[in-house]
Coordinates of C-alpha atoms in Angstrom, one line a residue:
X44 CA 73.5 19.2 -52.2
X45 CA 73.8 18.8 -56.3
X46 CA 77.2 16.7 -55.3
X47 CA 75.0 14.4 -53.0
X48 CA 72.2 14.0 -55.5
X49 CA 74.5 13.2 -58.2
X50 CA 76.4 10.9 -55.9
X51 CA 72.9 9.1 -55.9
X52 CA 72.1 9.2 -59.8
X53 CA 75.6 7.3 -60.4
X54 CA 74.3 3.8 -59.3
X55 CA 71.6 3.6 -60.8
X56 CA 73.1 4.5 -64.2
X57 CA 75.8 1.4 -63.7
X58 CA 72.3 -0.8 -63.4
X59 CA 71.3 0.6 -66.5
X60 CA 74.4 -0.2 -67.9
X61 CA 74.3 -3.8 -66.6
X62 CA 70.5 -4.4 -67.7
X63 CA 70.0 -6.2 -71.7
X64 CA 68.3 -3.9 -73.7
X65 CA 65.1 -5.3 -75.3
X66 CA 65.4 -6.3 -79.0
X67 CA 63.8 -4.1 -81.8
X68 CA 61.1 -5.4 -83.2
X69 CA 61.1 -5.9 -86.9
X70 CA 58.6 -3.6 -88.4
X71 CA 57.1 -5.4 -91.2
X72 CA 55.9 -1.8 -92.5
X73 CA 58.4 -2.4 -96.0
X74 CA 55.9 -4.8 -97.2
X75 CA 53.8 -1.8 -97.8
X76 CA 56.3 0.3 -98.7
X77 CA 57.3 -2.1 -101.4
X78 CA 53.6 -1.9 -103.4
X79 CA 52.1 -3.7 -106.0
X80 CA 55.3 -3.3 -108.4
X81 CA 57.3 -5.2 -105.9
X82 CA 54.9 -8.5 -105.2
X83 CA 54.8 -8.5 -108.9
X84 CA 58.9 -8.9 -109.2
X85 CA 59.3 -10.6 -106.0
X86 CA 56.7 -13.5 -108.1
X87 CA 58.2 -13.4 -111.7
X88 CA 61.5 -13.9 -109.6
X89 CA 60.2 -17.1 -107.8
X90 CA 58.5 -18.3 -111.2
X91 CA 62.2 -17.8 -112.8
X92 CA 63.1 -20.1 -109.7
X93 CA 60.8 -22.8 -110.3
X94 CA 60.3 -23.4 -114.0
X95 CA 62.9 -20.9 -115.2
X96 CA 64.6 -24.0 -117.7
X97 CA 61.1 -23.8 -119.0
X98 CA 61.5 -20.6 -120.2
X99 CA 64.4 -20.7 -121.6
X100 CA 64.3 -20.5 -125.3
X101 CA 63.7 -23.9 -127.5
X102 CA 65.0 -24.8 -130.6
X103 CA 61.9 -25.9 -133.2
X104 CA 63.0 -29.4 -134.8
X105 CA 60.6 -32.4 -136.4
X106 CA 60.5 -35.3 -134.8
X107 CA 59.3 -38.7 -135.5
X108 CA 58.4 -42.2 -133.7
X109 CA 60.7 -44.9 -134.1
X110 CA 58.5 -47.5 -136.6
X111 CA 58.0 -50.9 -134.4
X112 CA 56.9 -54.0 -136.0
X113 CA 57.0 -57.5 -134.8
X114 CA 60.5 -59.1 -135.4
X115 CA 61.0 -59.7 -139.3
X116 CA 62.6 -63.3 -138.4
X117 CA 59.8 -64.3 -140.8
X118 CA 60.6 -62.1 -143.4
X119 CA 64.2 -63.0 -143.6
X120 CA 65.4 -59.8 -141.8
X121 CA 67.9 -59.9 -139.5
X122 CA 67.8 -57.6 -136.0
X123 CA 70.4 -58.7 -134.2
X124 CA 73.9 -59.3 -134.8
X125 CA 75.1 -62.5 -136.0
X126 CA 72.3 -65.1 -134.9
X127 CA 73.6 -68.6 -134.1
X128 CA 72.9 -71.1 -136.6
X129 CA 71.0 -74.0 -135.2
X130 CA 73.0 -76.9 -134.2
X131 CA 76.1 -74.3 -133.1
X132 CA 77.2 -73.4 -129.6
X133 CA 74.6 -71.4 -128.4
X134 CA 76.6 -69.4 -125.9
X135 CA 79.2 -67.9 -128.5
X136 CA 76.4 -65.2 -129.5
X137 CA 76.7 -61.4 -128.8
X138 CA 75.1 -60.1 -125.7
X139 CA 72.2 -58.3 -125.5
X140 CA 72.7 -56.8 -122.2
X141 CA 73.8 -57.3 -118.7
X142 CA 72.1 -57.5 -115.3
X143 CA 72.8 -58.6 -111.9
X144 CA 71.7 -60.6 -109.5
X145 CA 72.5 -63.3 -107.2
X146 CA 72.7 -67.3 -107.1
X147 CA 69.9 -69.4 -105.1
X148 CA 68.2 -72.6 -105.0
X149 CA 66.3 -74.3 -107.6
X150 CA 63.6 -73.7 -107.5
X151 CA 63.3 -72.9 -103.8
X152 CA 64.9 -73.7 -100.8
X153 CA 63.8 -76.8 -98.8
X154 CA 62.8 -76.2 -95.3
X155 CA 63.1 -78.3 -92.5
X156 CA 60.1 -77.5 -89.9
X157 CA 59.0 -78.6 -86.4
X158 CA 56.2 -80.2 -86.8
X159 CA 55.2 -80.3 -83.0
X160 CA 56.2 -77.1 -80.7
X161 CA 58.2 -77.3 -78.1
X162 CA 62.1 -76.4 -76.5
X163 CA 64.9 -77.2 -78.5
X164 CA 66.8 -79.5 -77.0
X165 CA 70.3 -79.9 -79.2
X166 CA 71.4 -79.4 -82.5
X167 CA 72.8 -81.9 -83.9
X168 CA 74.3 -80.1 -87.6
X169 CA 76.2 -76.6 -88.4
X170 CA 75.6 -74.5 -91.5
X171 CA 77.3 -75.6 -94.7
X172 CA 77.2 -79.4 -93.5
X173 CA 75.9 -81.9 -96.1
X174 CA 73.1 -84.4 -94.8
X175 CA 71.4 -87.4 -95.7
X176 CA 67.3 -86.9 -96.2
X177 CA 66.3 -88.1 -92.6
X178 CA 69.4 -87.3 -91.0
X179 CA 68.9 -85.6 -87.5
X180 CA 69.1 -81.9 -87.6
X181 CA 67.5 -80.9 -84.2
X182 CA 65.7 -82.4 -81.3
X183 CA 63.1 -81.1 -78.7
X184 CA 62.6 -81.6 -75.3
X185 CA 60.8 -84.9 -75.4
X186 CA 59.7 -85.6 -71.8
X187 CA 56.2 -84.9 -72.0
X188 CA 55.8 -86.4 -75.4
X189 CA 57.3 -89.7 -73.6
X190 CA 54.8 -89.9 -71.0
X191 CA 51.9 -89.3 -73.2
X192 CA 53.5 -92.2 -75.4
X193 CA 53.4 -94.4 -72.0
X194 CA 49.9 -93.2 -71.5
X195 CA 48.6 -93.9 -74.4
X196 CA 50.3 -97.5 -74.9
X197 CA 49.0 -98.3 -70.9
X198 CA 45.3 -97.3 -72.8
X199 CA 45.9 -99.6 -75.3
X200 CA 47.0 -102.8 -73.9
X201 CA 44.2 -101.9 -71.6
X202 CA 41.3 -102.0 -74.7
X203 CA 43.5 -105.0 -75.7
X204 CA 42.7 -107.1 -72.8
X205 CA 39.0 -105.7 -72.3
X206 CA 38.4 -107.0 -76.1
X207 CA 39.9 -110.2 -75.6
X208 CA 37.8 -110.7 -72.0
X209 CA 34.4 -109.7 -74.2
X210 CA 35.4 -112.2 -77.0
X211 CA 35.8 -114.8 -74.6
X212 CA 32.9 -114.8 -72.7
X213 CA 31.0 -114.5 -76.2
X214 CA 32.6 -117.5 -76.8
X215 CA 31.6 -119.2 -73.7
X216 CA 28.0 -118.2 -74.2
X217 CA 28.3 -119.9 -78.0
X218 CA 29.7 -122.9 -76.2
X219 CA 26.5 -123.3 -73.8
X220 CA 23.9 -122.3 -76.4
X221 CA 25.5 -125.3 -78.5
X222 CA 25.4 -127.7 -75.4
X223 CA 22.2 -126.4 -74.8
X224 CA 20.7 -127.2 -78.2
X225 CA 22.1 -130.9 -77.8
X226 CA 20.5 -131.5 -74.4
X227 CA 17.3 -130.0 -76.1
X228 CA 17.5 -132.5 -78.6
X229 CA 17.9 -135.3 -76.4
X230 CA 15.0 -134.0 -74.3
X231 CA 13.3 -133.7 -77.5
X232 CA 14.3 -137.5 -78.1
X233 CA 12.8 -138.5 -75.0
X234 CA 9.4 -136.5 -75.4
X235 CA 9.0 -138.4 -78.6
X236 CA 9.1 -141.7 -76.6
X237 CA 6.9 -141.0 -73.7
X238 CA 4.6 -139.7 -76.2
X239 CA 4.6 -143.4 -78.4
X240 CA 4.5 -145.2 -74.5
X241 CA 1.5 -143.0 -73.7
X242 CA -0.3 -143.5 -77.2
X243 CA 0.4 -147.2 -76.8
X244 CA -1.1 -147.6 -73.2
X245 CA -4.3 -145.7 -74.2
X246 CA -5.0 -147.8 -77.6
X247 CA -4.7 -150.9 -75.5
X248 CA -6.9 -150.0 -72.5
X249 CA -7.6 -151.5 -69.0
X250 CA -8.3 -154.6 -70.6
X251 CA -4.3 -155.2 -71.0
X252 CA -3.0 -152.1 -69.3
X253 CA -3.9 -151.0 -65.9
X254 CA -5.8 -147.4 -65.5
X255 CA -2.9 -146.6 -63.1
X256 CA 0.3 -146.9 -65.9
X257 CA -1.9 -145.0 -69.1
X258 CA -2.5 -142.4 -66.2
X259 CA 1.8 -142.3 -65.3
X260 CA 2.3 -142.2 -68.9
X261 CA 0.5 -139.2 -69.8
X262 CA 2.1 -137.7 -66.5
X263 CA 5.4 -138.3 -68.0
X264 CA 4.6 -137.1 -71.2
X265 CA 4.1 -133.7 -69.8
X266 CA 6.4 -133.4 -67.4
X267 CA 8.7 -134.3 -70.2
X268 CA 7.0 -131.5 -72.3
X269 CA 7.6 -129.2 -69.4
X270 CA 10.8 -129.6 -69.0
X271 CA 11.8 -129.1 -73.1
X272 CA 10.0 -125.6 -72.9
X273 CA 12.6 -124.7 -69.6
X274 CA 14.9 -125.7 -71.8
X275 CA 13.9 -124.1 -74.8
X276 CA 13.7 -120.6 -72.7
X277 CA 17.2 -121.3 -71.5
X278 CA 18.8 -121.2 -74.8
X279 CA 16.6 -118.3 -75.9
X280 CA 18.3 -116.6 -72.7
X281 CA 21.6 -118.0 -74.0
X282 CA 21.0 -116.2 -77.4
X283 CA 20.0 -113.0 -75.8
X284 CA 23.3 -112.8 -73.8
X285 CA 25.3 -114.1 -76.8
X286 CA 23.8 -111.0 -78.9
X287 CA 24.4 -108.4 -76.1
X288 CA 28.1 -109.7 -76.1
X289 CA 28.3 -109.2 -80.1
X290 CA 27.9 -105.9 -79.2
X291 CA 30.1 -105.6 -76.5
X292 CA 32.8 -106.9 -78.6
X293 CA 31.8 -104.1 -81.1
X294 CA 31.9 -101.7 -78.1
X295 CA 35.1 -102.7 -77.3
X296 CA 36.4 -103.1 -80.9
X297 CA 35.5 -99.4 -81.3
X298 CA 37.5 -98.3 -78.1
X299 CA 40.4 -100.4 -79.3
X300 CA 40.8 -98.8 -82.2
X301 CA 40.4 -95.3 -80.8
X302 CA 42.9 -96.5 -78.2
X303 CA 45.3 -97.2 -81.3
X304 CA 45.0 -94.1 -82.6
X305 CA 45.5 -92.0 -79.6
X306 CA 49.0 -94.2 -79.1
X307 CA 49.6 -93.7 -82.5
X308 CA 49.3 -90.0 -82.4
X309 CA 51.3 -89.9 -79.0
X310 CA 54.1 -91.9 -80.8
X311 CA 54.3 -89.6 -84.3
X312 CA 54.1 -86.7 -81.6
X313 CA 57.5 -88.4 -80.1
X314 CA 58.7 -88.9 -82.9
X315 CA 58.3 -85.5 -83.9
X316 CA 60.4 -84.7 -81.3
X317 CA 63.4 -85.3 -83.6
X318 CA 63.6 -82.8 -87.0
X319 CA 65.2 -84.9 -89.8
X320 CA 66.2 -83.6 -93.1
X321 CA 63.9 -83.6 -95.6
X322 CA 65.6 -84.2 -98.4
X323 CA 69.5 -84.8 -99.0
X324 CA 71.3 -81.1 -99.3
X325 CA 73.8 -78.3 -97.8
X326 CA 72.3 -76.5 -94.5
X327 CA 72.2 -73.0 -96.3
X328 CA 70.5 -71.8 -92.9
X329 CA 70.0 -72.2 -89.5
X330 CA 67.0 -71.1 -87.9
X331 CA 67.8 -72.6 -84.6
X332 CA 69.4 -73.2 -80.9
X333 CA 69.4 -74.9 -78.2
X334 CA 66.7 -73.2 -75.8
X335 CA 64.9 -71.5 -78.5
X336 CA 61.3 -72.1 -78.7
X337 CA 59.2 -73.6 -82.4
X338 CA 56.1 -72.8 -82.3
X339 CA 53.4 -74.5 -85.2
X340 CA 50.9 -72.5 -86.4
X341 CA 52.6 -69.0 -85.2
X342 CA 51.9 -65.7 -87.0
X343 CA 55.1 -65.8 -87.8
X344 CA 55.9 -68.0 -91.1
X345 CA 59.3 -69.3 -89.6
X346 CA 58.1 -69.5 -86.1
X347 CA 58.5 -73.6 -86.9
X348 CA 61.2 -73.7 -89.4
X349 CA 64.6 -75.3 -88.3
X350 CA 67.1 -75.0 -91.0
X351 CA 66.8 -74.0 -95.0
X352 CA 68.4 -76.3 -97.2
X353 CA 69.6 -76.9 -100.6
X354 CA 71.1 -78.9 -103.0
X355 CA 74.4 -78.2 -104.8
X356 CA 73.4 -79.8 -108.0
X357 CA 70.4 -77.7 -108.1
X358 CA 71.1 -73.8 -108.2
X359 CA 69.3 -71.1 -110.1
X360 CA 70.2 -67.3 -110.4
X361 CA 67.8 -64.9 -109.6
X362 CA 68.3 -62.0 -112.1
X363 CA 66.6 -58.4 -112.0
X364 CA 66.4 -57.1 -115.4
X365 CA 65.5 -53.7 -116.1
X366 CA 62.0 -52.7 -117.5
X367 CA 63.9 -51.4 -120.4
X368 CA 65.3 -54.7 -121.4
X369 CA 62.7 -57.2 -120.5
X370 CA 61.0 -56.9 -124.0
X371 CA 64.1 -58.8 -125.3
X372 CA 63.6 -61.7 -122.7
X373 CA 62.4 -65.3 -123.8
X374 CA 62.2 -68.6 -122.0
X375 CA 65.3 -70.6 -123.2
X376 CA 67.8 -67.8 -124.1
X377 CA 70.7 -68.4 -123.4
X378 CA 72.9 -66.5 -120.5
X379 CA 76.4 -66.4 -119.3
X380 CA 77.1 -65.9 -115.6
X381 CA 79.8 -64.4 -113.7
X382 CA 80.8 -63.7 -110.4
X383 CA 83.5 -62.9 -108.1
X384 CA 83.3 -66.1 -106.1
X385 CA 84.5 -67.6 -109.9
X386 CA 86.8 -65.5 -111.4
X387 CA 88.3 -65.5 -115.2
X388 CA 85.3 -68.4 -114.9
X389 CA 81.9 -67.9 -116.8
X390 CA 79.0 -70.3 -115.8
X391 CA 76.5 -71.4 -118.8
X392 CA 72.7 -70.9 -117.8
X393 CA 69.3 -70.3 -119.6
X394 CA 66.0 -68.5 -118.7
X395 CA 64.0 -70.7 -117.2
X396 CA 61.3 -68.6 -116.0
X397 CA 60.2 -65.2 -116.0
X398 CA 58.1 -63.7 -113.3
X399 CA 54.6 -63.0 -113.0
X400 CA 55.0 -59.3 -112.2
X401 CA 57.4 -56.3 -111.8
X402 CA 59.2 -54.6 -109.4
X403 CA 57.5 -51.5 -109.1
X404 CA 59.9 -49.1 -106.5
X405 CA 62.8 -51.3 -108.6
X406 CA 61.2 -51.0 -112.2
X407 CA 62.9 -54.7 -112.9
X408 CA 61.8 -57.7 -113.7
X409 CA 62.7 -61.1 -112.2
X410 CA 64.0 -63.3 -114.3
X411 CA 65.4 -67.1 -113.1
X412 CA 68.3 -68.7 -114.5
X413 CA 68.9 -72.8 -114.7
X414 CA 72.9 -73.1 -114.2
X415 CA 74.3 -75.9 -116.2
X416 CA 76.5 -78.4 -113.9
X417 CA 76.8 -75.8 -110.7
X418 CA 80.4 -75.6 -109.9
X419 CA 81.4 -77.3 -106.7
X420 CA 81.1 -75.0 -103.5
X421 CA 79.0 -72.6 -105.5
X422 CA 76.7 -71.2 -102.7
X423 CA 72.9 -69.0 -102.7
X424 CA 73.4 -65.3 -102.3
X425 CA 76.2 -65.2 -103.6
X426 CA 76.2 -62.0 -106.3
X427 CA 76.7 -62.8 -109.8
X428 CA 76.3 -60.4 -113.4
X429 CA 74.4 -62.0 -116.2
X430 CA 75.0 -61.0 -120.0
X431 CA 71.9 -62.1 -122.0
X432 CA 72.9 -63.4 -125.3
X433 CA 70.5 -63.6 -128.4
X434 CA 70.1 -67.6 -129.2
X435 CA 68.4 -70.3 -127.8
X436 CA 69.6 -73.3 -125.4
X437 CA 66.7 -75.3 -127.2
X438 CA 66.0 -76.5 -123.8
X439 CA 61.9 -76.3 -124.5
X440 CA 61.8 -77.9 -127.6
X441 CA 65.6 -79.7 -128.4
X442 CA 66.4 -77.5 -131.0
X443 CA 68.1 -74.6 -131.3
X444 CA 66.5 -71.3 -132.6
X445 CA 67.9 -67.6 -132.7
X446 CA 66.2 -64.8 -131.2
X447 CA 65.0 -63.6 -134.9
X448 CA 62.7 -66.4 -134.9
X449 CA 59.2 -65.3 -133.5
X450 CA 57.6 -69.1 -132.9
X451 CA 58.8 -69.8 -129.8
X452 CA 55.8 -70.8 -127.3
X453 CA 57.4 -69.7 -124.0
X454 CA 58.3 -65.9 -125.3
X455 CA 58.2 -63.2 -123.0
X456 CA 56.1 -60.9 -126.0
X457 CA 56.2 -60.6 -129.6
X458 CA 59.6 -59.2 -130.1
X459 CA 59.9 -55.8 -131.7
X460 CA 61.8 -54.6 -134.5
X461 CA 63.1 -51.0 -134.6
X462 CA 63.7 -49.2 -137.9
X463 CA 64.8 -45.2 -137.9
X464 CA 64.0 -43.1 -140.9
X465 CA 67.1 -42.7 -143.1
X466 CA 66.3 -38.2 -142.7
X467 CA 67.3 -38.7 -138.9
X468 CA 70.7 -40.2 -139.6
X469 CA 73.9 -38.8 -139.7
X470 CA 77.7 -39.8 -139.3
X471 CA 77.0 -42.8 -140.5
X472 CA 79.7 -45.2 -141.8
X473 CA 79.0 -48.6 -143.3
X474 CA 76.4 -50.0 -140.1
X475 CA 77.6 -47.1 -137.5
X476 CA 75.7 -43.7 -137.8
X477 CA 74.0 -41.0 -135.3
X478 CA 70.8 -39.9 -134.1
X479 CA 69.5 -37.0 -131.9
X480 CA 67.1 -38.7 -130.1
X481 CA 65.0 -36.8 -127.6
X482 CA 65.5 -37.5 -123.9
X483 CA 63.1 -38.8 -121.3
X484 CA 62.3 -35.3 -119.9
X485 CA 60.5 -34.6 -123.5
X486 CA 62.3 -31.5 -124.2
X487 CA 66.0 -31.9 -124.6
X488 CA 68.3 -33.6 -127.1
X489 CA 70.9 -36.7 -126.7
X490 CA 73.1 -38.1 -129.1
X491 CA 72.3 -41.5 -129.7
X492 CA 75.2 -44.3 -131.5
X493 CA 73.5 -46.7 -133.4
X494 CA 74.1 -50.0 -135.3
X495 CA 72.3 -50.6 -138.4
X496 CA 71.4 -54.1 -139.3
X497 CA 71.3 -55.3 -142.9
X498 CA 67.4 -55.1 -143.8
X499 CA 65.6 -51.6 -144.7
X500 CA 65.6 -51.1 -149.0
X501 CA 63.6 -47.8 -147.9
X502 CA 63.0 -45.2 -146.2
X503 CA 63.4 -47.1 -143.1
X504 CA 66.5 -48.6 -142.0
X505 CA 66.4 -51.7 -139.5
X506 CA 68.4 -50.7 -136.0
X507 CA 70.2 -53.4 -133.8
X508 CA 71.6 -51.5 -131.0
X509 CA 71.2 -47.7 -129.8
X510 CA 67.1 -47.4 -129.8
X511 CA 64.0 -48.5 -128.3
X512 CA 60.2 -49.3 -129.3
X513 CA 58.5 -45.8 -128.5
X514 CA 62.2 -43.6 -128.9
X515 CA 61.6 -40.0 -131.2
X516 CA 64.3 -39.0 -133.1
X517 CA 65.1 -35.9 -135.2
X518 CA 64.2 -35.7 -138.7
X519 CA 67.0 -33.9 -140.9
X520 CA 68.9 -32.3 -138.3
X521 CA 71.0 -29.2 -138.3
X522 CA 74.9 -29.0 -137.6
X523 CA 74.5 -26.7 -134.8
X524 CA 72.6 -28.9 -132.5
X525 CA 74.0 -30.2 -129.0
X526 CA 73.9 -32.0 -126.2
X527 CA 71.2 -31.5 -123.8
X528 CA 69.8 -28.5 -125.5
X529 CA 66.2 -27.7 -125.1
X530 CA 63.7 -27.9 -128.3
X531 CA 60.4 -27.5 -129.3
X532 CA 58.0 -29.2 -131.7

């Protein structure tokens, strides 16, 4: 019987061995056991974490602010290295700095638009193809611009031929009012001699005249004066119908001409039909193909534009210049460009304009540069590197000026000069020394390699390259200082 019953029990334990066990749960009962002590490590340890640089310790230093004042040019200081002398090649001074950027059309691209919508039927030009302003560049399905054309011409020859009937029988009606007017007159004529017959027969009496012939003369004396007051209400009748055809004729005049306008809108709508070149140029762009829908007055900005265009003797470069740098820009400076499309080739170029706002995800400034006598085959979008130098193209005013003078109208700002305190320098050899200047996170050191221009008799000496208006330096400092280490003020 215990054999049997343990025969029994043996299943059940392979199901048990088959079965998953169910997972422990995690007790969470160590928070407690930790206590108060270990919250308090657990946060020093995530404050370490987070802001342990922080509290690492600082070396104590004394710092100063870089002195700024507007650019001594004036005062006969020079603060930047060898200025061009006017009437000298403006393009053989030192660079200020480089930035890149990209070539593109002066001062904008030219677009060629639909000016009706409609299908496009062909295109007649590829990109890079050079055409004549008014040259063909696309057409549009122009069947139902045709048959409003016919339309509107059918109208017109229509309003032509109603105005000419109108005139005409205007004319007509002054030809019987003038006949009229002459047969009055001779009825008039007539009147006057019935009148002197009838006046005559009376003043001799019955005596010479019989009763019967004064009594026929008065008779025709007034059916003579009848018959000039029919006529006399036909021509007023004449006039009438010659006024209301004056303004039939203005009627008609006034459909006429909006007849002429409707054909003339039908016919610049054909015409429209075709999308010429606006101006002579390089297709930089096409916007277009055959089947594709323009549609004027679209949300879309380019829902009716065709092809971009541009012209080869016309080319700008678009250059983003740093925040950093963009005190030191000025309209006229001159600029060197390069670029990979040219190489071992530098193109001569001047700032033209600077924008009216930054770049702020960028933190650049735009700045646009004239190219002197644009190589052949030079193209928009291609990428180019400018180096800024420090003269002047004269361009604005036809001399020359270097960038120490401070009277030029079209400056981007007053320019600054920078001057160091002599106690921060060190290393220094002739117009070469060092500074530590503090970084941008405000608490850590970098060394700095200046060049000293030839002004300062003080305490202050002027500084060409290395620092910037609003840079803190170290005042006498120690030999044990380095790179990136932390400090305190």
């Amino acid at each position: 019987m215990d054999d049997r019953l343990e025969a029994l029990r043996r299943p059940q334990q392979a199901v048990d061995k088959i079965q998953p066990k169910p997972a422990k749960r995690v007790s969470n009962k160590w928070i407690l056991k930790v206590g108060p002590w270990g919250l308090l490590l657990f946060a020093l340890l995530l404050l370490s974490y987070m802001f342990g640089d922080k509290l690492l310790p600082a070396t104590r230093v004394e710092v100063e602010t870089v002195v700024t004042s507007p650019d001594a040019g004036e005062r006969g200081v020079t603060t930047l290295p060898n200025p061009v002398p006017t009437g000298k090649d403006p393009y053989t001074g030192s660079v200020l700095f480089q930035a890149s950027g990209w070539f593109e059309a002066d001062p904008y691209p030219y677009r060629a638009t639909a000016l009706a919508s409609g299908i496009v039927d062909s295109v007649e030009v590829l990109e890079g193809q050079a055409v004549e302003a008014g040259e063909t560049i696309a057409t549009l399905i122009h069947d139902d611009a045709e048959l409003k054309l016919g339309i509107a011409r059918a109208n017109l020859e229509a309003a032509e031929a109603s105005l000419a009937s109108v005139e005409s029988e205007h004319a007509l009606s002054l030809a019987r009012m003038e006949s009229m007017e002459k047969e009055i007159a001779v009825a008039e004529s007539r009147r006057q001699e019935l009148s002197d017959l009838a006046v005559r027969a009376k003043e001799l009496g019955p005596e010479l005249v019989s009763q019967e012939d004064i009594v026929q003369a008065g008779l025709r004396l007034n059916t003579q004066d009848q018959k000039l007051v029919a006529l006399q209400a036909q021509l007023r009748e004449r006039e009438i119908e010659s006024e209301r055809l004056v303004a039939q004729v203005q009627v008609r005049k006034g459909q006429l001409a909006e007849s002429l306008a409707r054909f003339q809108q039908a016919e610049l709508e054909f015409e429209r039909m075709v999308i010429r070149a606006p101006v002579a140029g390089i297709i930089q762009r096409l916007m277009v193909a055959p089947g594709q829908k323009k549609v004027l007055m679209a949300d879309n900005p380019e829902s009716a534009t065709v092809a971009l265009l541009f012209q080869p003797e016309h080319l700008q470069a678009r250059i983003d210049v740093p925040i950093a740098e963009a005190s030191r820009l000025s309209v006229g400076q001159a600029v060197l460009l390069e670029s990979e499309f040219l190489p071992g080739k530098e193109l001569r170029g001047h700032i033209q304009r600077i924008t009216g706002e930054a770049d702020l995800q960028r933190n650049t400034l735009q700045v646009k540069v004239r190219i002197e006598n644009p190589p052949a085959g030079l193209r928009p979008e291609i990428l180019c590197r400018a180096k800024f130098l420090n003269t002047f193209t004269g361009v604005q005013s036809g001399t020359l000026r270097t960038a120490g003078t401070t009277n030029n109208p079209n400056s981007f700002g007053e320019r600054l000069a920078v001057k160091v305190p002599r106690r921060a320098l060190f290393n220094q050899s002739g117009d070469v020394a060092s500074v530590w200047a503090v970084d941008k996170s405000g608490y850590r050191l970098e060394l700095r390699q200046l060049r000293l221009g030839a002004g300062g008799e003080g305490e202050y000496l002027d500084v060409i390259e290395g620092l910037r208006p609003g840079d803190r330096v170290v005042l006498d400092p120690s030999s044990d200082l380095k790179e990136q280490q932390r400090i305190k003020f």
